[in-house]
Coordinates of C-alpha atoms in Angstrom, one line a residue:
M276 CA -33.5 8.7 48.9
R277 CA -32.1 6.9 45.9
A278 CA -34.4 3.9 46.6
L279 CA -37.4 6.2 46.7
T280 CA -36.6 7.8 43.3
E281 CA -36.2 4.3 41.8
I282 CA -39.5 3.0 43.2
A283 CA -41.7 6.0 42.4
P284 CA -41.5 5.8 38.6
S285 CA -42.3 2.1 38.7
R286 CA -45.3 2.7 40.9
S287 CA -46.5 5.4 38.4
I288 CA -46.1 3.0 35.5
G289 CA -47.9 0.3 37.4
G290 CA -50.8 2.8 38.2
I291 CA -51.0 3.9 34.6
A292 CA -51.1 0.2 33.4
L293 CA -53.8 -0.6 35.9
M294 CA -55.8 2.4 34.9
C295 CA -55.6 1.6 31.2
A296 CA -56.4 -2.1 31.8
G297 CA -59.4 -1.2 34.0
I298 CA -60.8 1.2 31.4
A299 CA -60.4 -1.5 28.7
C300 CA -62.4 -3.9 30.9
L301 CA -65.1 -1.4 31.5
S302 CA -65.3 -0.8 27.7
V303 CA -65.8 -4.5 27.1
N304 CA -68.4 -4.4 29.9
D305 CA -70.2 -1.6 28.1
A306 CA -70.1 -3.5 24.8
I307 CA -71.7 -6.6 26.4
A308 CA -74.3 -4.4 28.1
K309 CA -75.2 -2.8 24.7
T310 CA -75.8 -6.3 23.3
L311 CA -78.0 -7.3 26.3
T312 CA -80.1 -4.2 26.2
D313 CA -81.8 -5.5 23.1
S314 CA -83.5 -8.2 25.1
Y315 CA -83.4 -7.2 28.8
A316 CA -84.3 -4.2 30.9
P317 CA -81.4 -2.2 32.4
V318 CA -82.5 -3.0 36.0
Q319 CA -82.4 -6.7 35.3
I320 CA -78.9 -6.5 33.8
L321 CA -77.7 -4.4 36.7
F322 CA -79.2 -6.7 39.3
I323 CA -77.6 -9.8 37.8
R324 CA -74.2 -8.1 37.3
N325 CA -74.1 -6.8 40.9
A326 CA -75.4 -10.0 42.4
I327 CA -72.6 -12.0 40.6
A328 CA -70.0 -9.4 41.6
L329 CA -71.1 -9.2 45.2
L330 CA -69.3 -12.3 46.4
P331 CA -66.0 -11.4 44.8
A332 CA -66.3 -7.9 46.2
L333 CA -66.9 -9.4 49.6
L334 CA -64.0 -11.7 49.4
I335 CA -61.6 -8.9 48.2
A336 CA -62.7 -6.6 50.9
F337 CA -62.3 -9.2 53.6
S338 CA -59.0 -10.5 52.4
T339 CA -57.5 -6.9 52.2
G340 CA -59.0 -5.4 55.3
G341 CA -60.4 -8.2 57.4
K342 CA -63.7 -7.8 59.3
A343 CA -63.1 -4.0 59.6
A344 CA -63.5 -3.7 55.8
L345 CA -67.1 -5.1 56.1
W346 CA -68.2 -2.3 58.5
S347 CA -69.4 1.1 57.4
Y348 CA -69.5 4.1 59.6
R349 CA -72.1 5.8 57.3
P350 CA -74.2 3.1 55.6
M351 CA -76.8 5.6 54.5
A352 CA -74.2 7.5 52.5
H353 CA -73.5 4.2 50.5
L354 CA -77.2 3.7 50.0
I355 CA -77.7 7.2 48.5
R356 CA -74.6 6.7 46.3
G357 CA -76.0 3.3 45.3
I358 CA -79.2 5.1 44.1
I359 CA -77.2 7.7 42.2
W360 CA -75.1 5.0 40.6
T361 CA -78.1 3.0 39.6
C362 CA -79.7 6.1 38.0
A363 CA -76.4 6.7 36.1
A364 CA -76.2 3.1 34.9
I365 CA -79.8 2.9 33.8
M366 CA -79.5 6.1 31.8
F367 CA -76.3 4.8 30.2
F368 CA -77.8 1.5 29.2
L369 CA -80.9 3.2 27.8
G370 CA -78.6 5.4 25.7
L371 CA -76.6 2.3 24.6
R372 CA -79.8 0.7 23.3
H373 CA -80.3 3.4 20.7
L374 CA -76.9 5.0 20.2
G375 CA -73.5 3.9 19.0
L376 CA -71.0 2.8 21.7
A377 CA -68.6 5.6 20.8
E378 CA -71.3 8.3 20.8
A379 CA -72.7 7.3 24.2
T380 CA -69.2 7.0 25.7
T381 CA -68.2 10.4 24.4
L382 CA -71.2 12.1 26.1
V383 CA -70.4 10.4 29.4
F384 CA -67.0 12.1 29.3
A385 CA -68.9 15.3 30.0
A386 CA -68.8 14.4 33.7
P387 CA -65.9 16.8 34.6
I388 CA -68.0 19.6 33.3
F389 CA -70.8 18.8 35.7
I390 CA -68.3 18.2 38.6
I391 CA -67.1 21.7 38.1
A392 CA -70.6 23.2 38.2
L393 CA -71.9 21.0 41.1
S394 CA -68.8 21.7 43.2
S395 CA -69.5 25.3 42.9
I396 CA -73.2 25.0 43.6
L397 CA -73.4 22.2 46.2
L398 CA -70.0 22.4 47.9
K399 CA -69.6 26.1 47.6
E400 CA -66.1 25.6 46.3
H401 CA -64.3 28.4 44.5
V402 CA -64.0 27.7 40.8
G403 CA -61.8 30.1 38.9
W404 CA -62.5 31.5 35.5
R405 CA -60.1 29.1 33.8
R406 CA -62.0 26.0 34.9
W407 CA -65.4 27.7 34.2
S408 CA -64.2 28.5 30.7
A409 CA -63.0 24.9 30.2
A410 CA -66.4 23.7 31.4
V411 CA -68.2 26.0 28.9
V412 CA -66.0 24.8 26.1
G413 CA -66.7 21.2 27.1
F414 CA -70.4 21.9 27.0
I415 CA -70.1 23.2 23.5
G416 CA -68.5 19.9 22.6
V417 CA -71.6 18.1 24.1
L418 CA -73.8 20.3 21.9
V419 CA -71.7 19.4 18.8
V420 CA -72.3 15.7 19.5
V421 CA -76.0 16.0 20.5
R422 CA -76.8 18.6 17.7
P423 CA -80.1 19.9 19.3
G424 CA -82.5 21.4 16.7
S425 CA -80.9 19.6 13.8
A426 CA -82.5 16.8 11.7
T427 CA -80.1 14.3 13.2
F428 CA -81.0 15.1 16.8
Q429 CA -82.0 12.1 18.9
L430 CA -83.7 12.7 22.2
V431 CA -82.1 9.5 23.5
A432 CA -78.7 11.2 23.3
L433 CA -79.7 13.0 26.5
F434 CA -79.5 9.7 28.4
P435 CA -75.7 9.6 28.4
V436 CA -75.6 13.3 29.3
G437 CA -77.8 12.4 32.3
T438 CA -75.3 9.6 33.0
A439 CA -72.5 12.2 33.1
L440 CA -74.6 14.3 35.5
F441 CA -75.3 11.4 37.9
Y442 CA -71.7 10.3 37.7
A443 CA -70.6 13.7 38.8
L444 CA -73.0 13.5 41.7
L445 CA -71.5 10.1 42.6
M446 CA -68.0 11.6 42.6
I447 CA -69.1 14.5 44.7
G448 CA -71.0 12.1 47.0
S449 CA -67.7 10.4 47.8
R450 CA -67.3 13.3 50.3
W451 CA -70.2 11.7 52.3
V452 CA -68.2 8.5 52.8
D453 CA -66.3 8.3 56.1
P454 CA -62.6 8.8 55.4
R455 CA -61.8 5.8 57.7
E456 CA -63.3 3.4 55.2
S457 CA -61.0 1.8 52.7
P458 CA -61.6 1.8 48.9
W459 CA -62.5 -1.9 49.1
T460 CA -65.3 -1.1 51.7
V461 CA -66.6 1.6 49.4
M462 CA -66.6 -0.8 46.4
L463 CA -68.3 -3.5 48.5
Y464 CA -71.1 -1.3 49.6
L465 CA -71.6 0.3 46.2
V466 CA -72.0 -3.2 44.6
G467 CA -74.2 -4.3 47.5
A468 CA -76.4 -1.2 47.2
G469 CA -76.7 -1.7 43.4
A470 CA -77.7 -5.3 43.9
L471 CA -80.4 -4.3 46.5
I472 CA -81.9 -1.4 44.6
N473 CA -82.0 -3.2 41.3
G474 CA -83.2 -6.4 42.9
L475 CA -86.3 -4.5 44.2
L476 CA -87.0 -3.1 40.8
S477 CA -86.2 -6.2 38.7
P478 CA -89.5 -8.2 39.3
F479 CA -91.4 -5.5 37.4
Y480 CA -89.2 -5.9 34.3
W481 CA -88.0 -9.5 34.6
V482 CA -87.9 -11.8 31.5
P483 CA -86.5 -15.3 31.5
I484 CA -82.8 -15.5 30.6
R485 CA -82.0 -17.3 27.5
P486 CA -79.3 -20.0 28.0
D487 CA -77.1 -18.4 25.2
D488 CA -77.0 -15.2 27.2
I489 CA -75.7 -16.6 30.5
W490 CA -72.1 -16.2 29.4
M491 CA -72.7 -12.5 28.6
F492 CA -74.1 -11.9 32.1
L493 CA -71.1 -13.6 33.5
G494 CA -68.9 -11.6 31.3
I495 CA -70.4 -8.3 32.3
A496 CA -69.9 -9.2 36.0
V497 CA -66.3 -10.3 35.5
F498 CA -65.2 -7.3 33.3
G499 CA -67.2 -4.8 35.3
T500 CA -65.8 -5.9 38.7
A501 CA -62.2 -6.4 37.3
G502 CA -62.4 -2.9 35.7
M503 CA -63.5 -1.1 38.9
T504 CA -61.0 -3.1 41.0
M505 CA -58.1 -2.2 38.7
I506 CA -59.1 1.5 38.6
T507 CA -59.3 1.5 42.4
Q508 CA -55.9 0.0 42.7
A509 CA -54.5 2.5 40.1
F510 CA -55.5 5.4 42.4
R511 CA -53.8 3.6 45.3
F512 CA -50.6 3.1 43.3
T513 CA -50.2 6.7 42.3
S514 CA -51.8 10.1 42.5
A515 CA -55.1 10.9 40.7
S516 CA -53.3 13.7 38.7
V517 CA -51.1 11.1 37.1
V518 CA -53.7 8.5 36.1
A519 CA -57.0 10.4 35.7
H520 CA -56.5 11.5 32.1
Y521 CA -55.9 7.9 31.0
E522 CA -59.6 7.4 31.5
Y523 CA -60.0 8.9 28.0
T524 CA -58.5 5.8 26.5
G525 CA -62.0 4.4 26.9
L526 CA -63.1 6.5 23.8
L527 CA -60.5 4.6 21.7
W528 CA -61.8 1.3 23.0
A529 CA -65.4 2.3 22.3
I530 CA -64.6 3.3 18.7
L531 CA -62.7 0.0 18.2
L532 CA -65.4 -2.3 19.8
G533 CA -68.2 -0.4 18.0
W534 CA -66.5 -1.0 14.7
L535 CA -65.6 -4.7 15.4
I536 CA -69.0 -5.7 16.7
W537 CA -71.6 -3.5 14.9
R538 CA -69.4 -1.9 12.2
D539 CA -70.3 1.5 13.6
V540 CA -68.2 4.4 12.5
P541 CA -68.8 7.7 14.4
D542 CA -69.6 10.7 12.1
L543 CA -67.5 13.8 11.8
A544 CA -69.6 15.7 14.4
T545 CA -69.0 13.0 17.0
F546 CA -65.2 13.1 16.4
V547 CA -65.2 16.9 16.6
G548 CA -67.3 17.0 19.7
A549 CA -65.3 14.3 21.4
G550 CA -62.1 16.2 20.7
I551 CA -63.5 19.3 22.3
I552 CA -64.8 17.4 25.3
V553 CA -61.5 15.6 25.8
V554 CA -59.4 18.8 25.5
S555 CA -61.7 20.5 28.0
G556 CA -61.5 17.6 30.4
L557 CA -57.7 17.4 30.2
F558 CA -57.4 21.1 30.9
I559 CA -59.7 20.8 34.0
I560 CA -57.5 17.9 35.2
F561 CA -54.3 19.9 34.5
R562 CA -55.7 22.9 36.3
E563 CA -56.8 20.9 39.3
R564 CA -53.3 19.5 39.5
Q565 CA -51.8 23.0 39.4
L566 CA -54.1 24.2 42.2
K567 CA -53.2 21.2 44.4

């Protein structure tokens, strides 16, 4: 018993460290993607990123689970999730093209609000008044950032909101995946489906890649794959209730990278809306933890 109590805290710390490092990598991935969207279509960026990441994902899955990790019991579930993931990424990249990194990232954090709503509608799960209230408060935060009807309203701000919606569908869609499949199998098929879908769309939007941009495409593949891998491992190290709220560290990275690269400083409304969304999301996570 003593050994278990000594190991558990270290595993929690390891999981938190992996989660924070993974979120940092995904934030760098988003910053590179924002730079690339000025010259390339989102589907081309996504195809190249997934094509480069496919081999590492294959090697990781095989090395951790052997041939069994390459087999899926429900391949159509992965294909559908790949379509949803592609829609989420395309919308996010379109938002990044016109919005600041911090503003776009803030709106994506509305995903827990949509997860609550979709869980009730699609999965017929019981959602109590506390979580519904938190979802409504979070939606108010979204409205504060988007500011519909004001002179500063931008229609493109709805793209990251759409990303949050599709991301929520992706999370709910994890129920379709066979529970016998490992997280590495799920990652492999998600990357493979993304490469396939965007590969079919890319010829319609393809432009020659400039030699100076090759390193950025390599960077987006490396940081994107590393981020997803570390986040997956974080959930394997410790429970979701421990590490999930560290996802919000991505907002700090988005503000820092936005300032360092583009000298963007979010306005007061974005800070206020982000605070409301984060508090709402943290309450939803805390309430889920209580219920479980």
